[in-house]
Amino acid sequence: MKKEKKENGFRTEWKKRRKTFIKNGELSLLALPTIIWVVIFSYIPMFSIILAFKDYNSMKGVFGSEWNGLDNFKFLFSSNDAAIIIRNTVLYNLAFVILATAISIIIALLLETITKKFFIKLYQTVLMLPHFVSWVVVGFVMMGLFNYENGVANNLISALGGDKAMWYSTTKPWPYIITSSYLWKQVGYQALFYYGAILAIDDSLYEAGKIDGANKIQEIFYITLPMMRTTICTLLIVSIGSMMRGDFGLFYYVPNNMGSLYQVTDVIDTYIYRMMRVVGNVGVSSAVTLFQSVVGFILVLVSNAVIKKLDSDSAMF
Amino acid sequence: MFKSVKISSIVINMIFILLCLVVLIPFMIIVFSSLESKTGFLKHGYVIFPKEIDFSAYMHVFRNPHRILSSYGTTIAVTAIGTAISMVLMTTFAYVISRKDYPYKNFLSFFLYFTMLFSGGMIGSYIWIAKYLRLTNTIWALILPMLVSPFNVFVLRNSCKEIPFSLIESAKIEGASETWVFIKIIVPLAKTGIATVALLQIFAYWNSWFQSMLYINDGSYITLQYYLMEMLSNVKYELENARNSATISVSEEALRMALCTLAIVPMLFVFSFLQKYFVKGLTVGSVKG
């Protein structure tokens, strides 16, 4: 008797599910092409992480290649490369996050004080332009700037009476060059998001602030910035999550893939590419990828948890 | 009081003008260096400000326009086909997960969001696309891998969420199908968001070089970016081409910058005209991923 009831309950439950599935069939069908794309181009390639534990042989394929345990990781971490690429990736990303966030918030705040619409649009357009050219194009700019014989930088130096510098064999200036290139490309675009967040703030807050006698600086610190915190946190979580990812184009084309500069310009992604296409060591390349993905994943979860604790509205999930 | 406001506004405008100049310098290097003659280049090298205006590099490009025209053609084809398919995929999916009465919306959102957190990296995509799907040296290798961008889907979802649900409900009461609702109600009302993402996608395709780098190795589909990449890595490349066509009164460096200019100018125009959609489209509820 009891069993029958349970079975019935199960059956009605199943019927209900089937009913909702059929009822939403058309919507699901609309989403289906994208679902298929995501499975094919995002989920299936994830299986390649097993290559981190294999000695990949392209003839035998992903599943046919021999397992080799932790050999790839041993190779990776016993070389000097791992320390260099992890250090470079993390330090550059830290510099990028801190500087880009600070500068773009300042730009957004300044932009908000401008009253003429024409100028707001003009400045925004110009500052956003760099975001819409590729790193390959930036590579051409770098060539124009740092070419030994004809570059703008060396022309300027010799016009001032100095000796031409060998830009591509001295590592010292490159951290600054790379950071500036990143800021050049990213700041105007990011400022757009912060500007949008500032515009979304309710005007009555500022009126209330004025009644209380707040000056412009106090307005920024007690009204504007606190109201922007969700935007700031969202963008921060995204940046922290990609702390382990280096923008391949930036680190490949800005230093023009010069081996002499790897010490300060090689990051995880350029290393993965080189291991895969130049050296042909797919196993080590996959080991780095797995390390990168797992650490990135943990960073997102941790930073989200921290933000949730501090301010539950600003967390992403 | 009034005076101090005015002074600070002048200072702020000055800051922005200075900032804009700094931002424009790299563009100026490309454009003005391309306007140098052979003798001019030997004298000035690469320049920030124009020392002379000479179109011989451009003349040279258009005297033998086969390569540049075919790479424009490939880039335009990839951009047009890619953006069209990509918009259909992304808007339909975004609309479905924006529907608050759709029971699987959370599952599907996470299904997509997870791909932002975890991926097989370039190794995974490369082996899968090149070795298993065998798309190497086809135009699909340039189009398919970039069709769906999770970030853009979430921007579109936020635009769809802005549309009052009562509109959808009343249309359905009158017996409209989901597809009809999507085409006749959602697409027109979410057009700012759709235009923004379409523009982002156009730029993504126009500027994409990574797919070419990985999947094109026999020169079958040469996009503008691929052409530029080739010239950047192979210094003497264009000069050899030039030797073949006998007359070399052009500086190789100016020629390269001229090609670079030709690759970026169309997009910069498109961008300047459509920029106004951006601010609206991207900031509408884009706060919460």
XYZ file of C-alpha atoms in Angstrom:
606
model
C 0.000 0.000 0.000
C 2.675 2.429 1.108
C 4.949 1.390 -1.713
C 2.216 1.998 -4.235
C 1.671 5.491 -2.925
C 5.356 6.231 -3.190
C 5.434 4.941 -6.708
C 2.436 7.060 -7.536
C 4.105 10.074 -6.021
C 7.170 9.385 -8.064
C 5.096 8.968 -11.169
C 3.158 12.207 -10.698
C 6.407 13.987 -9.938
C 7.874 12.640 -13.146
C 4.726 13.553 -15.068
C 4.914 17.077 -13.673
C 8.511 17.420 -14.781
C 7.685 16.140 -18.207
C 4.833 18.601 -18.404
C 7.013 21.600 -17.519
C 9.622 20.392 -19.984
C 7.066 20.179 -22.797
C 5.414 23.432 -21.787
C 8.746 25.246 -22.076
C 9.787 23.290 -25.126
C 9.752 26.220 -27.516
C 11.887 28.384 -25.252
C 14.332 25.538 -24.754
C 14.453 25.059 -28.487
C 15.371 28.743 -28.906
C 18.264 28.269 -26.492
C 19.345 24.949 -27.982
C 21.745 26.166 -30.737
C 23.782 28.104 -28.177
C 23.731 25.174 -25.762
C 25.158 22.985 -28.518
C 27.838 25.579 -29.304
C 28.843 25.869 -25.648
C 29.104 22.088 -25.308
C 31.204 21.766 -28.463
C 33.481 24.764 -28.065
C 33.724 25.183 -24.291
C 32.920 21.952 -22.478
C 34.466 19.330 -24.748
C 37.877 21.108 -24.882
C 37.915 20.953 -21.060
C 38.642 17.232 -21.302
C 42.047 18.112 -22.661
C 43.162 18.877 -19.095
C 43.778 15.147 -18.694
C 46.745 15.746 -21.001
C 48.446 17.323 -17.991
C 48.921 13.766 -16.732
C 49.846 12.255 -20.079
C 52.726 12.055 -22.482
C 50.853 13.465 -25.466
C 51.460 11.912 -28.826
C 49.452 13.428 -31.639
C 49.271 10.104 -33.475
C 47.659 8.401 -30.482
C 45.320 11.293 -29.695
C 44.071 12.644 -26.374
C 42.704 9.369 -25.045
C 45.256 7.041 -26.586
C 48.368 8.752 -25.219
C 50.210 7.137 -22.312
C 49.682 8.329 -18.744
C 52.830 9.638 -17.137
C 51.593 10.630 -13.697
C 52.995 13.892 -12.410
C 55.996 14.011 -14.738
C 54.753 17.122 -16.541
C 54.336 18.978 -13.263
C 57.748 17.796 -12.068
C 59.326 19.076 -15.272
C 57.507 22.374 -14.972
C 58.265 23.124 -11.342
C 61.847 21.887 -11.447
C 62.680 24.459 -14.115
C 63.173 28.130 -13.454
C 60.381 28.998 -15.883
C 57.479 28.263 -13.539
C 58.631 30.775 -10.948
C 59.274 33.444 -13.581
C 55.990 33.132 -15.436
C 53.894 32.929 -12.267
C 55.682 35.918 -10.771
C 55.326 37.975 -13.953
C 51.669 37.085 -14.444
C 50.662 37.873 -10.867
C 52.701 41.070 -10.508
C 51.558 42.511 -13.827
C 47.942 41.700 -13.062
C 48.200 43.301 -9.630
C 49.673 46.454 -11.154
C 46.991 46.416 -13.874
C 44.078 45.995 -11.460
C 45.222 48.656 -9.014
C 46.266 51.278 -11.567
C 43.462 50.705 -14.063
C 40.765 50.773 -11.377
C 42.134 53.907 -9.736
C 42.736 55.827 -12.966
C 39.454 54.919 -14.584
C 37.479 55.880 -11.478
C 39.280 59.230 -11.436
C 38.518 59.740 -15.130
C 34.867 58.877 -14.541
C 34.645 61.297 -11.611
C 36.259 64.101 -13.628
C 34.063 63.372 -16.621
C 31.016 63.701 -14.431
C 31.928 67.301 -13.559
C 31.878 68.336 -17.213
C 28.570 69.855 -18.204
C 28.832 70.261 -21.972
C 27.527 67.089 -23.616
C 29.660 67.555 -26.709
C 32.882 67.462 -24.706
C 31.821 64.433 -22.672
C 31.187 62.524 -25.907
C 34.414 63.736 -27.496
C 36.598 62.737 -24.547
C 34.855 59.405 -24.144
C 35.246 58.562 -27.816
C 38.927 59.418 -27.936
C 39.756 57.629 -24.688
C 37.929 54.508 -25.807
C 39.551 54.304 -29.245
C 42.567 52.230 -28.137
C 40.270 49.490 -26.876
C 39.188 48.900 -30.456
C 42.507 48.250 -32.110
C 44.242 44.889 -31.900
C 47.501 44.119 -30.133
C 48.999 43.438 -33.541
C 48.478 47.106 -34.369
C 50.043 48.026 -31.033
C 53.006 45.932 -32.162
C 53.438 48.362 -35.065
C 53.338 51.299 -32.662
C 56.053 49.678 -30.551
C 58.168 49.201 -33.651
C 57.767 52.902 -34.439
C 58.661 53.845 -30.892
C 61.550 51.526 -30.058
C 63.230 50.664 -33.348
C 66.956 51.057 -32.799
C 67.799 53.086 -35.890
C 64.642 55.035 -36.686
C 62.422 54.784 -33.620
C 60.798 57.841 -32.098
C 62.395 57.164 -28.691
C 65.943 56.912 -30.035
C 65.456 59.903 -32.336
C 64.451 61.913 -29.319
C 67.433 60.664 -27.324
C 69.937 61.502 -30.059
C 68.293 64.890 -30.659
C 68.942 65.616 -26.998
C 72.522 64.477 -27.426
C 72.307 61.055 -25.732
C 73.322 57.599 -26.926
C 70.761 55.459 -28.689
C 69.382 52.735 -26.442
C 69.056 49.058 -27.331
C 65.449 48.788 -26.204
C 64.973 45.145 -27.089
C 67.939 43.902 -25.100
C 67.482 45.802 -21.851
C 64.834 44.371 -19.566
C 64.539 47.359 -17.252
C 62.082 49.599 -19.113
C 59.725 46.811 -20.189
C 57.595 46.488 -17.063
C 56.751 50.182 -17.472
C 56.190 49.890 -21.221
C 53.899 46.902 -20.802
C 51.942 48.475 -17.968
C 51.471 51.709 -19.923
C 50.347 49.788 -22.984
C 47.755 47.990 -20.908
C 46.502 51.208 -19.330
C 46.418 52.946 -22.710
C 44.168 50.233 -24.081
C 41.967 49.580 -21.067
C 41.430 52.694 -18.988
C 39.066 54.609 -21.275
C 36.877 51.574 -21.709
C 36.696 50.788 -18.018
C 35.967 54.418 -17.206
C 32.796 54.002 -19.269
C 31.430 51.456 -16.792
C 32.266 53.615 -13.790
C 30.797 56.668 -15.502
C 27.600 54.699 -16.108
C 27.520 53.723 -12.450
C 27.941 57.367 -11.398
C 25.106 58.486 -13.670
C 22.861 55.844 -12.126
C 23.195 57.376 -8.657
C 20.020 59.034 -7.432
C 20.315 62.848 -7.544
C 18.374 63.238 -4.313
C 21.371 61.820 -2.429
C 23.504 64.721 -3.602
C 20.772 67.211 -2.709
C 20.602 65.721 0.771
C 24.365 65.964 0.975
C 24.269 69.626 0.004
C 21.720 70.375 2.707
C 24.087 68.741 5.197
C 26.851 71.008 3.904
C 29.026 68.430 2.134
C 31.678 69.777 -0.202
C 32.686 68.203 -3.495
C 35.390 65.977 -1.981
C 33.084 64.775 0.786
C 30.424 64.049 -1.825
C 32.846 61.761 -3.635
C 33.913 59.847 -0.537
C 30.566 59.615 1.241
C 28.121 59.351 -1.675
C 29.665 58.553 -5.056
C 32.219 55.890 -4.153
C 29.970 53.987 -1.724
C 27.191 53.974 -4.327
C 29.564 52.591 -6.967
C 30.728 49.729 -4.800
C 28.742 47.020 -6.591
C 30.276 47.961 -9.927
C 33.742 48.182 -8.404
C 33.362 44.820 -6.662
C 32.049 43.085 -9.774
C 34.933 44.319 -11.880
C 37.372 43.449 -9.081
C 36.112 39.870 -8.788
C 36.459 39.470 -12.525
C 40.023 40.837 -12.394
C 41.002 38.694 -9.429
C 39.597 35.645 -11.177
C 41.853 36.338 -14.126
C 44.875 37.025 -11.920
C 46.521 33.927 -13.392
C 45.736 34.823 -16.992
C 48.056 36.992 -18.994
C 46.662 38.808 -22.009
C 48.432 36.844 -24.729
C 48.388 39.607 -27.352
C 49.836 42.183 -24.983
C 52.717 40.020 -23.843
C 53.399 38.634 -27.286
C 53.234 41.710 -29.519
C 54.328 44.565 -27.262
C 57.789 43.050 -26.583
C 57.674 41.581 -30.104
C 58.239 38.068 -28.691
C 61.889 38.868 -27.970
C 63.654 36.020 -26.192
C 66.038 38.442 -24.521
C 63.103 39.997 -22.667
C 61.379 36.795 -21.457
C 62.735 37.355 -17.951
C 60.326 40.264 -17.517
C 57.745 39.725 -20.267
C 57.005 36.011 -20.272
C 53.659 35.173 -18.688
C 51.684 31.964 -18.288
C 49.812 32.337 -21.574
C 52.819 33.124 -23.747
C 54.605 30.180 -22.120
C 51.679 27.864 -22.887
C 51.713 29.010 -26.506
C 55.454 28.560 -26.855
C 55.413 25.139 -25.221
C 52.609 24.065 -27.526
C 53.594 25.554 -30.881
C 57.334 26.111 -30.733
C 58.677 23.515 -28.306
C 55.895 21.020 -28.980
C 55.583 19.855 -25.381
C 51.803 19.572 -25.087
C 51.961 17.778 -21.727
C 53.759 20.603 -19.913
C 51.563 23.121 -21.670
C 48.473 21.339 -20.335
C 49.972 21.122 -16.872
C 50.360 24.905 -16.847
C 46.816 25.318 -18.157
C 45.405 23.091 -15.425
C 47.350 24.938 -12.750
C 46.159 28.263 -14.157
C 42.496 27.217 -14.312
C 42.390 25.673 -10.851
C 44.113 28.599 -9.131
C 41.903 31.081 -11.026
C 38.789 29.175 -10.022
C 39.810 29.147 -6.357
C 40.609 32.879 -6.473
C 37.133 33.716 -7.796
C 35.419 31.634 -5.109
C 37.575 33.094 -2.332
C 37.264 36.723 -3.434
C 33.536 36.335 -3.877
C 33.234 34.810 -0.402
C 35.267 37.645 1.121
C 33.153 40.291 -0.578
C 29.971 38.485 0.455
C 31.087 38.665 4.066
C 31.944 42.371 3.851
C 28.930 43.438 1.853
C 26.478 40.761 0.787
C 24.785 42.903 -1.900
C 27.976 43.316 -3.883
C 28.821 39.641 -4.283
C 28.326 38.050 -7.666
C 26.757 34.769 -6.534
C 32.407 80.946 -5.747
C 31.361 81.201 -9.379
C 34.902 82.009 -10.437
C 36.430 79.025 -8.659
C 33.994 76.684 -10.379
C 34.989 78.112 -13.717
C 38.703 77.761 -13.099
C 38.361 74.159 -11.976
C 36.306 73.363 -15.058
C 39.020 74.836 -17.272
C 41.646 72.784 -15.455
C 39.603 69.618 -15.847
C 39.115 70.254 -19.543
C 42.840 70.832 -19.907
C 43.530 67.524 -18.184
C 41.242 65.761 -20.631
C 42.753 67.450 -23.677
C 46.206 66.405 -22.514
C 45.001 62.872 -21.854
C 43.420 62.681 -25.291
C 46.670 63.807 -26.911
C 48.633 61.137 -25.072
C 46.095 58.526 -26.118
C 46.317 59.650 -29.738
C 50.131 59.606 -30.019
C 50.346 55.919 -31.028
C 47.787 56.515 -33.775
C 49.741 59.559 -34.917
C 52.933 57.512 -35.150
C 51.221 55.009 -37.434
C 49.427 57.510 -39.648
C 52.139 60.157 -39.978
C 54.957 57.663 -40.468
C 52.964 56.213 -43.350
C 52.984 59.623 -45.017
C 56.738 59.740 -45.491
C 58.654 59.324 -48.710
C 61.745 57.158 -48.942
C 64.160 60.055 -48.509
C 61.954 61.568 -45.835
C 62.051 58.397 -43.807
C 65.814 58.152 -44.035
C 66.007 61.662 -42.636
C 63.294 61.649 -39.969
C 62.693 58.003 -39.110
C 59.342 57.278 -37.491
C 57.542 60.468 -36.523
C 54.838 61.612 -34.133
C 54.068 64.850 -35.956
C 53.960 65.042 -39.755
C 57.198 66.250 -41.316
C 55.876 65.826 -44.835
C 52.795 64.565 -46.594
C 53.638 62.018 -49.229
C 51.263 59.359 -50.516
C 53.783 57.177 -52.310
C 53.323 54.323 -49.818
C 49.578 54.322 -50.478
C 50.133 54.624 -54.210
C 52.347 51.589 -53.988
C 49.694 49.605 -52.124
C 47.019 50.475 -54.657
C 49.199 49.907 -57.672
C 49.264 46.272 -56.729
C 46.077 45.982 -54.727
C 45.400 42.272 -55.027
C 46.664 41.282 -51.585
C 45.140 44.117 -49.615
C 41.788 43.790 -51.376
C 41.596 40.054 -50.851
C 42.424 40.441 -47.172
C 39.744 43.130 -46.857
C 37.358 40.689 -48.534
C 38.207 37.869 -46.135
C 37.989 40.126 -43.093
C 34.638 41.540 -44.187
C 33.265 38.071 -44.904
C 34.411 36.694 -41.555
C 33.068 39.740 -39.723
C 29.688 39.732 -41.482
C 28.992 35.997 -41.290
C 30.406 35.716 -37.796
C 28.482 38.642 -36.359
C 25.199 37.551 -37.974
C 25.321 33.985 -36.629
C 26.684 35.125 -33.325
C 23.863 37.626 -32.754
C 21.198 35.009 -33.482
C 22.809 32.584 -31.039
C 23.434 35.082 -28.274
C 20.130 36.998 -28.347
C 17.969 33.872 -28.367
C 19.873 32.348 -25.469
C 19.985 35.643 -23.558
C 16.241 36.092 -23.980
C 15.484 32.592 -22.738
C 17.579 32.962 -19.577
C 16.104 36.423 -18.978
C 12.554 34.986 -18.772
C 11.682 34.820 -15.117
C 9.043 32.130 -15.731
C 11.505 29.814 -17.486
C 12.246 26.995 -15.051
C 15.773 26.203 -16.264
C 17.051 29.793 -16.336
C 19.382 29.434 -13.349
C 20.780 26.178 -14.572
C 21.465 27.567 -18.057
C 22.967 30.790 -16.689
C 25.377 28.795 -14.575
C 26.039 26.432 -17.483
C 27.322 29.448 -19.417
C 28.925 31.272 -16.491
C 31.002 28.235 -15.616
C 32.832 28.527 -18.940
C 34.083 31.942 -17.775
C 35.579 30.350 -14.674
C 37.054 27.204 -16.081
C 38.294 26.304 -19.527
C 40.560 23.953 -21.380
C 42.666 26.903 -22.451
C 44.246 27.350 -25.835
C 45.621 23.798 -25.750
C 42.164 22.289 -25.392
C 40.635 24.389 -28.142
C 43.596 23.916 -30.429
C 43.727 20.137 -30.223
C 39.953 19.790 -30.460
C 39.494 22.207 -33.374
C 42.601 21.321 -35.344
C 42.973 17.598 -34.697
C 39.409 16.398 -34.163
C 37.106 18.873 -35.915
C 39.757 19.353 -38.599
C 38.921 22.981 -39.252
C 42.512 24.030 -39.977
C 42.753 26.286 -43.028
C 38.994 26.701 -43.361
C 37.082 29.923 -42.890
C 35.073 28.214 -40.114
C 38.147 28.112 -37.911
C 38.046 31.913 -37.938
C 34.294 32.131 -37.308
C 33.070 29.291 -35.080
C 35.349 29.597 -32.028
C 34.273 33.204 -31.439
C 30.503 32.914 -31.856
C 29.429 33.091 -28.219
C 30.976 35.375 -25.634
C 29.498 34.791 -22.151
C 30.077 38.401 -21.163
C 28.070 39.639 -24.149
C 25.279 37.181 -23.426
C 24.959 38.609 -19.924
C 24.843 42.162 -21.317
C 22.025 41.052 -23.646
C 20.224 39.261 -20.830
C 20.211 42.478 -18.828
C 18.708 44.370 -21.765
C 15.994 41.736 -22.116
C 15.258 41.937 -18.396
C 14.409 45.626 -18.792
C 11.390 44.727 -20.920
C 8.174 44.569 -18.841
C 7.049 40.986 -18.429
C 3.386 42.033 -18.883
C 4.071 42.659 -22.578
C 5.206 39.080 -23.060
C 2.311 37.749 -20.979
C -0.370 39.617 -22.880
C 1.061 38.549 -26.216
C 1.002 34.943 -25.057
C -2.595 35.237 -23.844
C -3.490 36.321 -27.341
C -1.952 33.090 -28.552
C 1.431 34.262 -29.815
C 4.190 31.682 -30.011
C 7.487 32.158 -28.158
C 9.364 32.694 -31.398
C 6.872 35.344 -32.496
C 7.196 37.125 -29.149
C 10.953 37.046 -29.473
C 11.050 38.458 -32.989
C 8.220 40.972 -32.764
C 8.537 42.219 -29.185
C 11.925 41.441 -27.694
C 14.230 42.266 -30.595
C 12.752 45.733 -31.275
C 12.642 46.665 -27.595
C 16.132 45.425 -26.743
C 17.678 47.052 -29.790
C 20.098 49.300 -27.892
C 21.619 46.320 -26.115
C 21.625 44.293 -29.319
C 23.313 47.115 -31.259
C 25.975 47.441 -28.584
C 26.798 43.762 -28.548
C 26.703 43.598 -32.344
C 29.271 46.369 -32.414
C 31.452 44.560 -29.866
C 31.200 41.434 -31.949
C 32.048 43.287 -35.192
C 35.182 44.610 -33.547
C 36.052 41.233 -32.091
C 35.929 39.657 -35.544
C 37.612 42.537 -37.344
C 40.490 42.552 -34.865
C 40.828 38.817 -34.354
C 44.267 37.460 -35.141
C 44.583 34.662 -32.645
C 42.439 32.218 -34.616
C 44.493 32.954 -37.745
C 47.690 32.418 -35.795
C 46.534 28.995 -34.613
C 44.506 27.627 -37.486
C 45.714 29.172 -40.733
C 49.104 27.946 -41.909
C 48.920 27.738 -45.675
C 47.715 31.265 -46.334
C 44.304 30.134 -47.544
C 42.331 32.761 -45.656
C 44.364 35.875 -45.085
C 42.590 38.462 -42.968
C 43.861 41.988 -42.478
C 45.203 41.129 -39.033
C 46.967 38.061 -40.404
C 48.518 40.214 -43.107
C 49.743 42.681 -40.487
C 51.053 39.876 -38.291
C 53.004 38.467 -41.170
C 54.600 41.813 -41.867
C 55.473 42.372 -38.245
C 57.259 39.051 -37.935
C 58.849 39.084 -41.347
C 60.722 42.317 -41.793
C 61.703 41.945 -45.404
C 58.418 40.536 -46.555
C 56.885 43.488 -48.319
C 60.173 44.616 -49.751
C 60.541 41.329 -51.569
C 57.065 41.818 -52.900
C 58.060 45.285 -53.943
C 61.150 44.031 -55.727
C 59.000 41.768 -57.767
C 57.005 44.711 -58.961
C 60.295 46.378 -59.923
C 59.702 49.949 -58.810
C 60.798 50.578 -55.233
C 60.714 54.223 -54.556
C 58.864 53.569 -51.335
C 60.227 53.233 -47.844
C 59.436 49.801 -46.511
C 58.619 51.200 -43.089
C 56.167 53.745 -44.459
C 54.581 51.001 -46.509
C 54.017 48.888 -43.430
C 52.503 51.790 -41.540
C 50.292 52.531 -44.541
C 48.892 49.005 -44.478
C 48.367 49.299 -40.753
C 46.489 52.565 -41.276
C 44.313 50.974 -43.931
C 43.462 48.169 -41.522
C 42.367 50.400 -38.645
C 40.785 53.424 -40.305
C 37.475 51.832 -41.384
C 36.818 50.550 -37.873
C 37.716 53.824 -36.211
C 35.115 55.543 -38.397
C 32.481 52.946 -37.635
C 33.261 53.321 -33.975
C 33.107 57.106 -33.866
C 29.677 57.086 -35.466
C 28.168 54.318 -33.378
C 29.838 55.244 -30.118
C 26.638 56.702 -28.641
C 25.017 53.268 -28.453
C 27.860 52.043 -26.398
C 27.418 54.165 -23.342
C 23.723 53.344 -23.158
C 23.904 49.682 -24.062
C 26.805 48.657 -21.891
C 25.793 50.523 -18.786
C 22.154 49.381 -18.720
C 22.150 47.032 -15.757
C 25.570 45.737 -16.725
C 26.524 46.269 -13.113
C 25.499 42.841 -12.020
C 27.137 40.126 -14.109
